[in-house]
């Protein structure tokens, strides 16, 4: 039965949520458990109340809005994503999947349809992992991949303790993580890459998600005078960092599939005329093939030793994240593909370059994802954009798959 999606409300809510945490850089910043994240959560909570959903919050602040099904004995169908952002982010990453989930429940409500299976819209905490690592934290806790007590003690990049911030914003809930084991988990998300647009394709049917390795690397040399210290006498943490950044790019290019990114670096004392004493940087590496990702990690470990010996600095690496590549549920992937075909949208099966909550839910339930195109493949950037037509196509596929799985 075809039921109407209230696309105007979906698009309006995306815009409204996108204003919260507005950043001087033109995007929005709603880092996990910050005041801006709280504002976004409060807004989502209000929208869930408008739909008379049963709202629950778990120990790590994951938010769940449930539309009750007629058969409470059936495990719920879960859809959703996240509403926290990176710094100066776009407005669709994560938010689109959560708000499209609300749009699906709104359509069922407006059509007076009660599904057999309850349907839960989830907004998982701290998917981005920018302030507190690891990323996909809320869904990882939910899936039992990390202990909530351990996570509450995590110290953020700003020196705050996660548990204190979670309590301060009022989202330390009373639902034990993992309390609702879904029949299946579906995540609608923007691709955040260039493939769908490059192939003029409307829907990405995501069957796989690549492995992720994050490490923090601390290089310690000797601060010295920029004008009096001969090059041969330097132990320059800045030069060592630059050499590492150059070499990991060379390694990634040679691999043909590994991606390597140094996204953050801090020098100290960070002064124009002082040779850097320390450089603290983060290295994000990804590969669809876990063995190649492990090979990249081993290559970097050897590289650190070589650079340390060359420059007479000490280098320490701390692993922050290591998530293996994930293959999503074949039956669910086929369901998405068949539904997309029946709706007449073009589609291509693909691997996700980005991490998502679905990779964690896949540990406890069949999971899969639906992508829509990102204009010029841009994401984690205020210029992130997906056309209304593509947003509506994705939400239409989500609604149809939800109907097939919950009626
Ligand atoms: O890092 C990622 O891929 C995701 O955006 N957290
Ligand atoms: Mn995301
Ligand atoms: Mn993201």
Coordinates of C-alpha atoms and ligand atoms in Angstrom, one line a residue:
X1 CA 0.0 0.0 0.0
X2 CA 1.5 3.3 -1.1
X3 CA 1.3 6.0 1.6
X4 CA 2.2 9.6 1.3
X5 CA 5.4 11.0 2.9
X6 CA 5.1 14.5 4.3
X7 CA 8.2 15.6 2.5
X8 CA 7.7 19.3 3.4
X9 CA 8.0 18.6 7.1
X10 CA 11.1 16.4 6.5
X11 CA 12.8 19.1 4.6
X12 CA 11.8 21.8 7.0
X13 CA 13.0 19.8 10.0
X14 CA 16.4 19.2 8.3
X15 CA 16.8 22.9 7.8
X16 CA 15.6 23.7 11.3
X17 CA 18.0 21.2 12.9
X18 CA 20.7 22.5 10.6
X19 CA 20.5 25.9 12.2
X20 CA 21.2 24.6 15.7
X21 CA 24.8 24.9 16.6
X22 CA 25.4 27.4 13.8
X23 CA 29.1 27.9 13.3
X24 CA 30.9 31.1 12.2
X25 CA 32.4 29.0 9.4
X26 CA 29.0 28.8 7.9
X27 CA 28.2 25.2 9.0
X28 CA 27.1 23.9 12.3
X29 CA 29.0 22.4 15.2
X30 CA 27.2 20.1 17.6
X31 CA 30.0 18.0 19.2
X32 CA 28.8 15.2 21.4
X33 CA 27.3 16.2 24.7
X34 CA 28.0 19.9 24.2
X35 CA 25.3 22.6 24.7
X36 CA 24.6 22.6 21.0
X37 CA 24.2 18.8 21.0
X38 CA 21.7 19.3 23.9
X39 CA 19.8 21.8 21.8
X40 CA 19.6 19.4 18.9
X41 CA 18.6 16.6 21.2
X42 CA 15.9 18.7 22.8
X43 CA 14.5 19.6 19.4
X44 CA 14.4 15.9 18.3
X45 CA 12.8 15.0 21.6
X46 CA 10.0 17.6 20.9
X47 CA 9.5 16.3 17.4
X48 CA 9.2 12.7 18.8
X49 CA 6.7 13.9 21.4
X50 CA 4.6 15.6 18.6
X51 CA 4.3 12.1 17.0
X52 CA 3.3 10.6 20.4
X53 CA 6.2 8.2 20.3
X54 CA 7.3 6.2 23.3
X55 CA 10.6 7.9 24.0
X56 CA 13.4 6.2 25.9
X57 CA 17.0 7.3 26.6
X58 CA 19.7 4.8 27.5
X59 CA 22.8 5.1 29.8
X60 CA 25.0 6.7 27.1
X61 CA 22.3 9.1 25.9
X62 CA 21.1 7.2 22.8
X63 CA 17.5 8.4 22.1
X64 CA 14.8 6.0 20.9
X65 CA 11.3 7.0 19.7
X66 CA 9.0 4.0 19.2
X67 CA 5.7 3.7 17.3
X68 CA 4.1 0.6 18.9
X69 CA 3.2 -2.3 16.7
X70 CA 0.1 -4.5 17.1
X71 CA 2.2 -7.6 18.1
X72 CA 4.4 -6.8 21.1
X73 CA 5.9 -10.2 20.9
X74 CA 7.7 -9.3 17.7
X75 CA 11.2 -7.7 17.9
X76 CA 11.1 -4.1 16.7
X77 CA 12.4 -2.8 13.4
X78 CA 15.0 -0.1 14.1
X79 CA 15.8 2.8 11.8
X80 CA 17.9 6.0 12.5
X81 CA 21.4 7.4 12.6
X82 CA 22.9 10.3 14.6
X83 CA 22.5 14.1 15.1
X84 CA 25.9 15.0 16.5
X85 CA 28.3 16.6 14.0
X86 CA 31.9 17.2 13.3
X87 CA 33.3 20.8 13.5
X88 CA 31.7 23.2 11.0
X89 CA 29.7 20.4 9.5
X90 CA 27.1 20.0 6.8
X91 CA 23.4 19.7 7.7
X92 CA 22.6 16.2 6.3
X93 CA 25.2 13.8 7.8
X94 CA 23.3 11.6 10.3
X95 CA 20.4 14.1 10.7
X96 CA 18.9 13.0 7.4
X97 CA 18.6 9.4 8.6
X98 CA 17.0 10.3 11.9
X99 CA 14.5 12.8 10.5
X100 CA 13.6 10.6 7.6
X101 CA 12.9 7.9 10.2
X102 CA 10.5 10.4 11.9
X103 CA 8.9 11.0 8.5
X104 CA 8.3 7.3 8.0
X105 CA 6.5 7.1 11.4
X106 CA 4.6 10.3 10.6
X107 CA 3.4 8.8 7.3
X108 CA 2.2 5.6 9.1
X109 CA 0.5 7.7 11.8
X110 CA -1.2 9.9 9.2
X111 CA -2.4 6.9 7.2
X112 CA -3.7 5.3 10.4
X113 CA -1.6 2.3 9.9
X114 CA -0.5 0.2 12.9
X115 CA 2.4 -2.0 11.9
X116 CA 2.6 -5.5 13.3
X117 CA 6.2 -4.9 14.4
X118 CA 7.0 -1.9 16.5
X119 CA 9.3 0.6 14.7
X120 CA 12.0 2.5 16.6
X121 CA 13.7 5.6 15.4
X122 CA 17.2 5.8 17.0
X123 CA 19.5 8.8 17.4
X124 CA 22.8 7.3 18.6
X125 CA 25.2 9.4 20.7
X126 CA 28.6 10.6 19.6
X127 CA 28.7 8.9 16.2
X128 CA 31.4 11.4 15.0
X129 CA 33.9 10.8 17.8
X130 CA 35.5 14.3 17.4
X131 CA 35.4 15.3 21.1
X132 CA 35.4 11.9 22.7
X133 CA 36.8 8.8 21.0
X134 CA 36.0 6.3 19.7
X135 CA 33.5 7.3 17.0
X136 CA 30.2 5.4 16.6
X137 CA 30.4 5.4 20.4
X138 CA 26.7 5.3 21.3
X139 CA 25.9 2.4 18.9
X140 CA 29.1 0.6 19.9
X141 CA 28.0 0.7 23.6
X142 CA 24.4 -0.3 22.5
X143 CA 25.8 -3.3 20.6
X144 CA 27.9 -4.4 23.6
X145 CA 31.2 -3.5 21.9
X146 CA 32.5 -1.3 24.8
X147 CA 31.4 -1.1 28.4
X148 CA 29.4 2.0 29.3
X149 CA 31.3 2.5 32.6
X150 CA 34.6 2.7 30.6
X151 CA 33.0 5.2 28.1
X152 CA 31.7 7.5 30.9
X153 CA 35.3 7.9 32.1
X154 CA 36.6 9.0 28.7
X155 CA 38.4 12.3 28.7
X156 CA 37.6 14.5 25.7
X157 CA 40.0 16.5 23.5
X158 CA 38.9 19.5 25.6
X159 CA 39.8 17.8 28.9
X160 CA 36.2 17.2 30.0
X161 CA 35.0 13.8 31.4
X162 CA 32.3 12.3 29.2
X163 CA 30.0 11.1 32.0
X164 CA 29.9 14.6 33.6
X165 CA 29.0 16.2 30.3
X166 CA 26.3 13.6 29.6
X167 CA 24.8 14.3 33.0
X168 CA 25.2 18.1 32.6
X169 CA 23.1 18.1 29.4
X170 CA 20.5 15.9 31.0
X171 CA 20.7 12.9 28.8
X172 CA 22.0 10.2 31.1
X173 CA 19.1 7.9 30.6
X174 CA 17.8 4.9 32.5
X175 CA 17.5 2.4 29.7
X176 CA 20.2 -0.3 29.7
X177 CA 22.1 -0.2 26.4
X178 CA 21.0 -3.1 24.1
X179 CA 17.6 -3.4 25.9
X180 CA 15.8 -3.6 22.5
X181 CA 17.4 -6.1 20.2
X182 CA 16.0 -5.1 16.8
X183 CA 14.7 -7.6 14.2
X184 CA 16.7 -5.5 11.7
X185 CA 18.4 -2.1 11.6
X186 CA 18.2 0.1 8.5
X187 CA 20.2 3.3 8.2
X188 CA 19.5 6.0 5.5
X189 CA 22.5 8.3 5.0
X190 CA 24.1 10.6 2.5
X191 CA 26.9 8.9 0.7
X192 CA 29.5 11.6 1.6
X193 CA 31.5 10.5 -1.4
X194 CA 31.4 11.1 -5.2
X195 CA 30.3 7.7 -6.6
X196 CA 26.5 8.0 -6.9
X197 CA 26.7 11.5 -8.5
X198 CA 29.5 10.3 -10.8
X199 CA 27.3 7.5 -12.0
X200 CA 24.1 9.6 -12.1
X201 CA 22.5 7.1 -9.7
X202 CA 19.8 7.9 -7.2
X203 CA 20.2 5.2 -4.6
X204 CA 23.2 3.4 -3.1
X205 CA 22.5 -0.1 -1.7
X206 CA 25.3 -0.4 0.9
X207 CA 26.5 -4.0 1.2
X208 CA 29.8 -3.3 2.9
X209 CA 31.7 -0.8 5.0
X210 CA 35.4 -0.4 5.1
X211 CA 37.7 -1.0 8.1
X212 CA 38.8 2.0 10.2
X213 CA 42.0 2.6 12.2
X214 CA 42.6 5.7 14.3
X215 CA 45.7 6.5 16.3
X216 CA 47.1 9.4 18.1
X217 CA 50.9 9.9 17.6
X218 CA 53.0 12.0 20.0
X219 CA 56.4 13.1 18.7
X220 CA 58.8 14.6 21.3
X221 CA 62.0 16.4 20.2
X222 CA 63.9 19.3 21.7
X223 CA 62.7 22.9 21.7
X224 CA 65.6 25.2 20.5
X225 CA 66.3 28.5 18.9
X226 CA 65.2 28.7 15.2
X227 CA 68.1 31.1 14.4
X228 CA 71.1 29.6 16.2
X229 CA 70.6 25.8 16.0
X230 CA 72.4 24.1 13.1
X231 CA 70.2 21.7 11.1
X232 CA 72.4 18.8 12.1
X233 CA 71.8 19.5 15.8
X234 CA 68.1 19.7 15.6
X235 CA 65.5 17.2 17.1
X236 CA 62.6 18.8 15.3
X237 CA 59.2 17.3 16.2
X238 CA 57.7 19.5 13.4
X239 CA 59.9 18.2 10.7
X240 CA 59.3 14.6 11.9
X241 CA 55.5 15.2 11.7
X242 CA 55.8 16.6 8.2
X243 CA 57.9 13.6 7.1
X244 CA 55.3 11.2 8.6
X245 CA 52.4 13.0 6.8
X246 CA 54.3 12.9 3.5
X247 CA 55.2 9.2 3.9
X248 CA 51.7 8.0 4.8
X249 CA 50.4 9.7 1.7
X250 CA 53.0 7.8 -0.4
X251 CA 52.1 4.5 1.3
X252 CA 48.4 5.1 0.6
X253 CA 49.0 5.9 -3.0
X254 CA 51.1 2.8 -3.4
X255 CA 48.5 0.6 -1.8
X256 CA 45.8 1.5 -4.3
X257 CA 43.0 1.2 -1.8
X258 CA 44.1 2.4 1.7
X259 CA 43.2 6.0 2.7
X260 CA 45.3 7.9 5.2
X261 CA 44.5 11.2 6.8
X262 CA 46.3 13.4 9.3
X263 CA 43.3 15.5 10.3
X264 CA 44.6 17.2 13.4
X265 CA 48.1 18.4 14.6
X266 CA 49.2 20.5 17.5
X267 CA 52.8 21.8 17.9
X268 CA 54.2 23.0 21.2
X269 CA 55.3 25.5 22.2
X270 CA 53.9 26.6 18.7
X271 CA 56.0 29.7 18.3
X272 CA 57.4 31.1 15.1
X273 CA 61.1 31.1 16.3
X274 CA 61.1 27.9 18.4
X275 CA 61.9 24.5 16.9
X276 CA 58.8 22.4 18.0
X277 CA 59.4 20.3 21.0
X278 CA 56.3 18.2 20.5
X279 CA 53.9 17.4 17.7
X280 CA 50.7 15.6 18.6
X281 CA 48.8 14.4 15.5
X282 CA 46.0 12.0 14.7
X283 CA 46.1 9.4 11.8
X284 CA 42.9 8.0 10.3
X285 CA 43.5 5.0 8.0
X286 CA 40.8 3.0 6.2
X287 CA 40.7 0.1 3.8
X288 CA 37.9 -2.3 2.6
X289 CA 40.4 -5.1 3.1
X290 CA 41.3 -5.7 6.8
X291 CA 44.6 -7.4 5.9
X292 CA 45.7 -4.3 3.9
X293 CA 44.6 -2.1 6.7
X294 CA 46.8 -4.2 9.1
X295 CA 49.6 -4.0 6.6
X296 CA 49.3 -0.2 6.6
X297 CA 49.4 -0.1 10.4
X298 CA 52.5 -2.2 10.4
X299 CA 54.1 0.0 7.8
X300 CA 53.4 3.1 9.9
X301 CA 54.8 1.5 13.0
X302 CA 58.1 0.9 11.1
X303 CA 58.0 4.4 9.7
X304 CA 57.7 5.9 13.2
X305 CA 60.9 4.0 14.2
X306 CA 62.8 5.2 11.1
X307 CA 61.8 8.8 11.5
X308 CA 62.6 8.7 15.3
X309 CA 66.1 7.4 14.6
X310 CA 66.6 9.9 11.7
X311 CA 65.7 13.0 13.7
X312 CA 66.6 11.8 17.2
X313 CA 63.1 12.2 18.5
X314 CA 60.9 9.9 20.5
X315 CA 57.6 8.8 18.9
X316 CA 54.7 7.2 20.8
X317 CA 51.5 5.9 19.2
X318 CA 48.2 5.3 21.0
X319 CA 45.5 3.3 19.1
X320 CA 42.1 5.1 19.4
X321 CA 39.9 3.0 17.1
X322 CA 40.2 -0.2 15.2
X323 CA 37.0 -1.4 13.6
X324 CA 37.1 -4.2 11.1
X325 CA 35.4 -4.0 7.7
X326 CA 31.8 -5.1 7.9
X327 CA 29.7 -7.0 5.4
X328 CA 26.0 -6.2 5.8
X329 CA 23.1 -8.6 5.8
X330 CA 22.6 -10.1 2.4
X331 CA 18.8 -10.6 2.8
X332 CA 18.3 -7.0 3.9
X333 CA 20.5 -5.7 1.1
X334 CA 18.4 -7.7 -1.4
X335 CA 15.3 -6.3 0.2
X336 CA 16.5 -2.7 -0.3
X337 CA 17.6 -3.5 -3.9
X338 CA 14.2 -5.1 -4.8
X339 CA 12.3 -2.3 -3.2
X340 CA 14.4 0.4 -5.0
X341 CA 13.8 -1.4 -8.3
X342 CA 10.1 -1.6 -7.7
X343 CA 10.0 2.1 -7.0
X344 CA 11.8 2.8 -10.3
X345 CA 14.9 4.4 -8.9
X346 CA 18.4 3.8 -10.3
X347 CA 20.7 2.0 -7.9
X348 CA 24.2 0.7 -7.5
X349 CA 25.6 -1.6 -4.8
X350 CA 28.5 -0.1 -2.9
X351 CA 30.9 0.0 0.0
X352 CA 30.7 2.8 2.6
X353 CA 33.8 4.8 2.9
X354 CA 32.6 6.4 6.1
X355 CA 31.9 4.8 9.4
X356 CA 28.2 4.5 10.5
X357 CA 26.2 3.3 13.4
X358 CA 24.9 0.5 11.2
X359 CA 28.4 -1.2 11.4
X360 CA 27.9 -1.5 15.2
X361 CA 24.2 -2.6 15.0
X362 CA 25.4 -5.3 12.6
X363 CA 26.9 -7.0 15.6
X364 CA 23.5 -7.7 17.2
X365 CA 21.0 -7.7 14.3
X366 CA 20.8 -7.9 10.5
X367 CA 21.8 -4.4 9.3
X368 CA 22.1 -2.5 6.0
X369 CA 22.2 1.0 4.6
X370 CA 20.6 3.2 1.9
X371 CA 22.7 6.0 0.4
X372 CA 21.6 9.1 -1.5
X373 CA 24.1 11.2 -3.6
X374 CA 26.3 13.9 -2.1
X375 CA 26.9 16.8 -4.5
X376 CA 30.5 16.8 -5.6
X377 CA 31.1 14.1 -3.0
X378 CA 31.6 16.8 -0.3
X379 CA 30.9 16.1 3.3
X380 CA 32.1 17.1 6.8
X381 CA 32.0 20.6 5.3
X382 CA 29.2 23.3 5.2
X383 CA 29.1 22.8 1.4
X384 CA 27.6 19.3 2.0
X385 CA 24.5 19.1 -0.2
X386 CA 21.9 16.6 -1.4
X387 CA 19.0 17.7 -3.6
X388 CA 15.5 17.6 -2.3
X389 CA 14.6 15.1 -5.1
X390 CA 17.4 12.8 -3.9
X391 CA 16.4 13.3 -0.2
X392 CA 12.8 12.4 -1.0
X393 CA 13.8 9.4 -3.1
X394 CA 15.9 8.0 -0.2
X395 CA 13.1 8.5 2.3
X396 CA 10.6 6.9 -0.1
X397 CA 12.8 3.8 -0.3
X398 CA 13.2 3.8 3.5
X399 CA 9.4 4.0 4.0
X400 CA 8.7 1.2 1.5
X401 CA 11.3 -1.2 3.0
X402 CA 10.0 -0.4 6.5
X403 CA 6.5 -1.3 5.3
X404 CA 7.7 -4.6 3.8
X405 CA 9.6 -5.5 7.1
X406 CA 7.1 -4.4 9.7
X407 CA 3.6 -5.0 8.3
Ligands
LIG1 O1 34.6 8.8 10.7 C1 33.6 8.5 10.1 O2 33.7 7.9 9.1 C2 32.2 8.9 10.7 O3 31.9 10.1 10.1 N1 32.2 9.0 12.1
LIG2 MN1 27.2 10.1 9.7
LIG3 MN1 30.2 12.1 9.8

